[in-house]
Short mmCIF file of C-alpha atoms in Angstrom, two decimals:
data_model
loop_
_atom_site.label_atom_id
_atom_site.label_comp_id
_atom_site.label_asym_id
_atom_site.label_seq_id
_atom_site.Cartn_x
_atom_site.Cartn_y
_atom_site.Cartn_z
CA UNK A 1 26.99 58.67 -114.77
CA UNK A 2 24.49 56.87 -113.22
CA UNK A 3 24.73 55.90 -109.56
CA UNK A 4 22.57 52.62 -107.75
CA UNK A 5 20.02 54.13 -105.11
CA UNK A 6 22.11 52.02 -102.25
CA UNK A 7 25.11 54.40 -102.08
CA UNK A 8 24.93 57.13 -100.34
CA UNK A 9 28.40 58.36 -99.94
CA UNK A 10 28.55 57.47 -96.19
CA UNK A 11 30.62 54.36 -97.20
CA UNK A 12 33.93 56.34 -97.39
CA UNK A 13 36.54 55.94 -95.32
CA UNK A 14 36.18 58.93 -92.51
CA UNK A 15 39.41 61.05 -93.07
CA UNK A 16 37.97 61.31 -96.72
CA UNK A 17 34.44 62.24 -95.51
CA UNK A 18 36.33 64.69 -93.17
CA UNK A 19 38.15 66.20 -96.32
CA UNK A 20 34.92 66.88 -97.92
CA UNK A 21 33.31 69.05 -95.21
CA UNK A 22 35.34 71.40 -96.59
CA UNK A 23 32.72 71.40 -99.93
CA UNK A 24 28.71 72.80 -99.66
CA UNK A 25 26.77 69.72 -98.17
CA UNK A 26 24.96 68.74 -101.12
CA UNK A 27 28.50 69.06 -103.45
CA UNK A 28 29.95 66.49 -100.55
CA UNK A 29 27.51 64.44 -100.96
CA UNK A 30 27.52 64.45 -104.41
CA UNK A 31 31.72 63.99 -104.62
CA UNK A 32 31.17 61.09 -102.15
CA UNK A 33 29.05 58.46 -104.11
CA UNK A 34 31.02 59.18 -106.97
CA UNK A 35 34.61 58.12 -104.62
CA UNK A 36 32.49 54.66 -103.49
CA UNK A 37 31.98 53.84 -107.38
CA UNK A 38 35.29 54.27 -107.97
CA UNK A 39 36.52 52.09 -105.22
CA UNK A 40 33.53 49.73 -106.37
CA UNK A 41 34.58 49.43 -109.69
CA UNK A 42 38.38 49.96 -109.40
CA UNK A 43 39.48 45.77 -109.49
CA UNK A 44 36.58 44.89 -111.66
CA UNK A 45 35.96 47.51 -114.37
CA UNK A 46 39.03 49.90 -114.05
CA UNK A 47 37.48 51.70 -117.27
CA UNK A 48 33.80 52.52 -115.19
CA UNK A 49 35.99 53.54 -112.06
CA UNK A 50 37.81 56.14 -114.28
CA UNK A 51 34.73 57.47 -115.30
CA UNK A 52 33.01 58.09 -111.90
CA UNK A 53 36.52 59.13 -110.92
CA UNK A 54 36.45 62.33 -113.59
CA UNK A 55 33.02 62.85 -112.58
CA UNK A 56 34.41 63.37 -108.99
CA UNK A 57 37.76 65.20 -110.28
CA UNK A 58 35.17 67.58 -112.32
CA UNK A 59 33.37 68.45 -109.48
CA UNK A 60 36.17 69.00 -106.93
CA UNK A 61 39.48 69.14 -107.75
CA UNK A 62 40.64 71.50 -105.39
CA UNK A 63 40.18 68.20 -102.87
CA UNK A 64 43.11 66.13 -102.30
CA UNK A 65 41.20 62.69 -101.99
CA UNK A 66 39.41 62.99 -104.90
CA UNK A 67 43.65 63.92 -106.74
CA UNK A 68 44.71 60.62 -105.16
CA UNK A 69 41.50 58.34 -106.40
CA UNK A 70 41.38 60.07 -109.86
CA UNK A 71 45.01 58.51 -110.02
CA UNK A 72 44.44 55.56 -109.07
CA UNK A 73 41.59 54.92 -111.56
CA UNK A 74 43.87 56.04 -113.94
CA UNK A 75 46.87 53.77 -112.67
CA UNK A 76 44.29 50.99 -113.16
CA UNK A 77 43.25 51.98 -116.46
CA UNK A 78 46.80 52.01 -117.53
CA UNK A 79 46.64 55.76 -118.46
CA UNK A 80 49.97 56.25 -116.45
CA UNK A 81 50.38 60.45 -117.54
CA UNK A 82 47.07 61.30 -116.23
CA UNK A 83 47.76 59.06 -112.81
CA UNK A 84 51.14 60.42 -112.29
CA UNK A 85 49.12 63.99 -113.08
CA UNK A 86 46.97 63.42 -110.29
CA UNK A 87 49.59 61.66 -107.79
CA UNK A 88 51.65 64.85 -107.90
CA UNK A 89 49.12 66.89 -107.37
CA UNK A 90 47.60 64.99 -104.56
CA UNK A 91 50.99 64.96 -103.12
CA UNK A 92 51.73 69.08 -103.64
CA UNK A 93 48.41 69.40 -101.78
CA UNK A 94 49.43 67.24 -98.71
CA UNK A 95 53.69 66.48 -98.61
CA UNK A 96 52.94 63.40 -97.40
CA UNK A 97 55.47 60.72 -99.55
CA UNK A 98 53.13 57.89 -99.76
CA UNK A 99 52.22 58.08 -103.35
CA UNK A 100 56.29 57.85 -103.95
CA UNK A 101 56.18 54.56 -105.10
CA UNK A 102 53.11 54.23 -107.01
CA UNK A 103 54.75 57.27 -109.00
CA UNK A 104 57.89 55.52 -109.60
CA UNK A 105 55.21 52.70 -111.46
CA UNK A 106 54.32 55.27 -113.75
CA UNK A 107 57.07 56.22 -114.71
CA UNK A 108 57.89 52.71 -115.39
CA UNK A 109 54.70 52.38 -117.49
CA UNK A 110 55.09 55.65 -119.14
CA UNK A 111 58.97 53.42 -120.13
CA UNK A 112 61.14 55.44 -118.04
CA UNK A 113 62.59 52.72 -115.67
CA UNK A 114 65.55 54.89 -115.41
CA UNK A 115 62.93 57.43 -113.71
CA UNK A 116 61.90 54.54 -111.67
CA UNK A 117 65.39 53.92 -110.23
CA UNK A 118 66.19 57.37 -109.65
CA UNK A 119 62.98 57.92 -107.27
CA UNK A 120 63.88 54.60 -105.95
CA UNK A 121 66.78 56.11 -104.54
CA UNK A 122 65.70 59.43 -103.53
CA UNK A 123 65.30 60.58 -99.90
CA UNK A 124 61.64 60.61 -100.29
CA UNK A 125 61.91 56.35 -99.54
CA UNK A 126 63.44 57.14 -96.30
CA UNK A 127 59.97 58.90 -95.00
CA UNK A 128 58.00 55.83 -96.30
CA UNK A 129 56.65 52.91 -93.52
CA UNK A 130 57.23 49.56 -94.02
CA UNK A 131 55.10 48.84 -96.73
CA UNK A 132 56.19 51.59 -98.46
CA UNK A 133 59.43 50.70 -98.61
CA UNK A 134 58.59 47.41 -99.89
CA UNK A 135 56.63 48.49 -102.32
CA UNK A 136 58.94 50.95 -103.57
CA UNK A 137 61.81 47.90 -104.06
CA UNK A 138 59.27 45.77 -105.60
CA UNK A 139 59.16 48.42 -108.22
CA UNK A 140 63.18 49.19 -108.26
CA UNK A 141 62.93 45.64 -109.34
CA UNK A 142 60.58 45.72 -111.76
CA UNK A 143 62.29 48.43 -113.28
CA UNK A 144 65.51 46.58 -113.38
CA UNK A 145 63.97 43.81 -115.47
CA UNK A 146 62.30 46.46 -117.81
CA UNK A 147 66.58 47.13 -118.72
CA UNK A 148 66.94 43.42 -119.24
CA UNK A 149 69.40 43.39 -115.52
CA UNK A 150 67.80 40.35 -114.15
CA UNK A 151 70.28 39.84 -111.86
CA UNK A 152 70.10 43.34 -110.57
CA UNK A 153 66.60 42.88 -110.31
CA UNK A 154 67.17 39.46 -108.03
CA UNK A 155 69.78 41.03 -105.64
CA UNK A 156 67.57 44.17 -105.57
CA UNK A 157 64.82 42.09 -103.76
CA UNK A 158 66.72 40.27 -101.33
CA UNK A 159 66.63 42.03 -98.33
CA UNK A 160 65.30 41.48 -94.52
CA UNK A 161 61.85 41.42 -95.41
CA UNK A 162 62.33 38.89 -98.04
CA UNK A 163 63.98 36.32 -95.51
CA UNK A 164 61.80 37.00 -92.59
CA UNK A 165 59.95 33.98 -91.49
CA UNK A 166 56.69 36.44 -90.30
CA UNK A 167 53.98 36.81 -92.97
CA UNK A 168 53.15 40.69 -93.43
CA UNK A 169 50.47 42.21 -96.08
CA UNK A 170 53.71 42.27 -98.48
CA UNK A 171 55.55 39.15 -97.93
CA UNK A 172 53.40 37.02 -100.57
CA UNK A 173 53.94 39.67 -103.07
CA UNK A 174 57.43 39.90 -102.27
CA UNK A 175 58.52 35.92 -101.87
CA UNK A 176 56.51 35.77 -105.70
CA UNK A 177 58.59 38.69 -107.67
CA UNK A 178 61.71 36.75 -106.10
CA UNK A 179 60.53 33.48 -107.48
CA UNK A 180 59.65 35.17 -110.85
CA UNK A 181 63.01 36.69 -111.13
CA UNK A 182 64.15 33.88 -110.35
CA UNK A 183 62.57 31.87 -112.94
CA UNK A 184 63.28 34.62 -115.56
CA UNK A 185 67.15 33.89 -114.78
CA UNK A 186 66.74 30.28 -115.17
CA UNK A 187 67.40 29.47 -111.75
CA UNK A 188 64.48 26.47 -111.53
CA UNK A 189 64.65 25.03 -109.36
CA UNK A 190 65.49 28.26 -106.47
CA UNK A 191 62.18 29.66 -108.16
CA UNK A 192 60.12 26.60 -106.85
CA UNK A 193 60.88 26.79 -103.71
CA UNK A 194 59.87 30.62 -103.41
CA UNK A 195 56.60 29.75 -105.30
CA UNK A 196 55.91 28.13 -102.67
CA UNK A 197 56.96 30.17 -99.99
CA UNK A 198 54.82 32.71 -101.56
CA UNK A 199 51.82 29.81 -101.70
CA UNK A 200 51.90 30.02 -98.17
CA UNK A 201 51.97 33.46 -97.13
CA UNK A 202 49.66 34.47 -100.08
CA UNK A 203 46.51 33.92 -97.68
CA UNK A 204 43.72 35.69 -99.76
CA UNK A 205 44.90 34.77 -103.32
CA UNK A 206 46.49 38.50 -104.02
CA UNK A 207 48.89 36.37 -106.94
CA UNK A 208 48.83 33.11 -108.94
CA UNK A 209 51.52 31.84 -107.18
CA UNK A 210 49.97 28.16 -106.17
CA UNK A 211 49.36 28.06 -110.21
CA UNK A 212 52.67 29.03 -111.11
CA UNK A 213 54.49 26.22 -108.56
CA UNK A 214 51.33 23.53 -110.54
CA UNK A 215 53.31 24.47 -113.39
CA UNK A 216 56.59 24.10 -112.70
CA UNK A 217 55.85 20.29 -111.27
CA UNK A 218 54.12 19.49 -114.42
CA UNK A 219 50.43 19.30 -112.95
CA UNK A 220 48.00 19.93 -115.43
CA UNK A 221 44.55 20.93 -115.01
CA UNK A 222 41.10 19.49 -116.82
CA UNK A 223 38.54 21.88 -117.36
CA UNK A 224 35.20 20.27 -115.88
CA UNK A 225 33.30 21.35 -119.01
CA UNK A 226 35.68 19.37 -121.82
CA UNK A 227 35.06 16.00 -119.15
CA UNK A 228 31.41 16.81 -119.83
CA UNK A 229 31.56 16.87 -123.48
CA UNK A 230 29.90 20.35 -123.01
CA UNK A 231 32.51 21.66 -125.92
CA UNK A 232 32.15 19.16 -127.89
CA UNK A 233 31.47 19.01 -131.59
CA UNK A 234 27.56 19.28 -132.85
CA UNK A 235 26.27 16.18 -134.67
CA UNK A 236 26.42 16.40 -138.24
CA UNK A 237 22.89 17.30 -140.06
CA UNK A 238 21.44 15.02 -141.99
CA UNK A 239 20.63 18.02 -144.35
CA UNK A 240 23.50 18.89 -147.13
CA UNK A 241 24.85 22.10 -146.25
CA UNK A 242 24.70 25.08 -148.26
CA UNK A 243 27.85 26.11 -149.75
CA UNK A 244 28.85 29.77 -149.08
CA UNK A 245 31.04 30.62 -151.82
CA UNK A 246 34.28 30.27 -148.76
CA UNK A 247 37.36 28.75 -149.73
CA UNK A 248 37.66 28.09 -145.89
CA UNK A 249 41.20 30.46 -145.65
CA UNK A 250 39.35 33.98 -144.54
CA UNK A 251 40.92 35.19 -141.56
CA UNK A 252 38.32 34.27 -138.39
CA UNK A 253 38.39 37.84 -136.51
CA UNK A 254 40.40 36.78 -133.48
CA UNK A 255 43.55 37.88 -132.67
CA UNK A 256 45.98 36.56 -129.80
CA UNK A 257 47.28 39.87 -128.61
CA UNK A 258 46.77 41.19 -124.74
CA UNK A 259 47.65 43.72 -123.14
CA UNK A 260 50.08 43.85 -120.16
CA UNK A 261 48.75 44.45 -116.40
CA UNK A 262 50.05 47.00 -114.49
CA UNK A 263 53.90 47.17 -114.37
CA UNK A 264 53.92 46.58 -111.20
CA UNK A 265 52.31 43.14 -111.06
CA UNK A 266 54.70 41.86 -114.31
CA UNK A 267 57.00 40.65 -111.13
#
């Protein structure tokens, strides 16, 4: 696949770079562009990510970095066998428990919440940090709703991160799967007031959460380009138009089915 002139691999973050001595020079090199696409490409175009990640996974597997990212470009690609493939691999490779609860995901996505649960309460979670450890109950959650035990899910979120007053990297994430759990119950007005709990903590827009608490206070939003009459109608032609032999009932080629994010980020 090709690869733009202005990477040259030296962009990776150093304990990778220091993984990769381990390859011939020009093989590290090689193995290192291919990592920065992937983390390029990852949020934008999960699909190009994967590919540069197989490219990188083809070339050296034996390298626990390049187990982890192949995962993750799966995971984002919504091919949850291959990424839990690669995250147990990575983790055979190094022990280290991090990947725990990204694994649990999969096995949510692959429809094993059960799964989920069961790693969720395995003595892996006590060897995670922090963040970890919220992430892994973010996806206990998850995995509750998944069996339709909303209010499982709720009590399964409340804990001392969730009513700490100090903002952390999870607390916006957090404060919204409350609120949506919340909501999901029909508990209204309680869901409000964590959308907007999660409004301000969510300082570099990581969830929708100021559009979900718009919603629930009615506010209703004009796109700028209907004001400008930029969708509007064409002017009818003077000339008669040519009939087509339509009856007008042919189905128009667009269907209203999408596909679901990442389990994770349903809550």
């Amino acid at each position: 696949m090709p690869i733009p002139e202005d990477v040259t691999g030296e962009e990776i973050d150093k304990d990778v770079r220091q993984e990769l001595q381990s390859l011939p020079k020009t093989l590290a090199e090689d193995v290192a562009r291919n990592l920065v696409m992937v983390a390029r490409l990852i949020d934008e175009d999960p699909e190009g990510a994967y590919g540069y990640s197989r490219v990188a996974l083809r070339l050296a597997s034996r390298v626990a970095a390049v187990r982890e990212a192949a995962g993750f470009a799966a995971y984002a690609s919504q091919k949850y066998g291959e990424a839990l493939a690669e995250f147990r691999a990575a983790r055979r490779m190094t022990g280290n428990v991090d990947l725990w609860p990204v694994m649990a995901d999969c096995e949510r996505g692959l429809g094993r919440p059960e799964k989920a649960l069961d790693m969720a309460g395995a003595p892996e979670v006590h060897k995670l940090d922090k963040a970890g450890q919220v992430e892994m109950r973010l996806v206990a959650a998850g995995a509750r709703r998944d069996m339709d035990q909303l209010d499982a899910a709720i009590v399964t979120l409340q804990s001392p991160e969730l009513a700490s007053g100090s903002v952390q990297p999870w607390t916006a994430r957090l404060r919204y799967a409350y609120a949506d759990a919340l909501l999901a119950a029909g508990r209204d007005s309680e869901a409000r007031e964590w959308f907007a709990k999660a409004v301000e903590a969510d300082r570099d827009g990581s969830t929708d959460a100021s559009d979900r608490l718009a919603e629930l206070d009615g506010v209703e939003f004009t796109d700028a380009l209907d004001e400008n009459g930029a969708n509007d109608e064409p002017a009818e032609s003077d000339e008669p138009a040519e009939s087509d032999g339509s009856d007008g009932s042919g189905d128009n080629g667009v269907t209203g089915e999408s596909g679901d994010a990442d389990p994770a980020g349903k809550d």
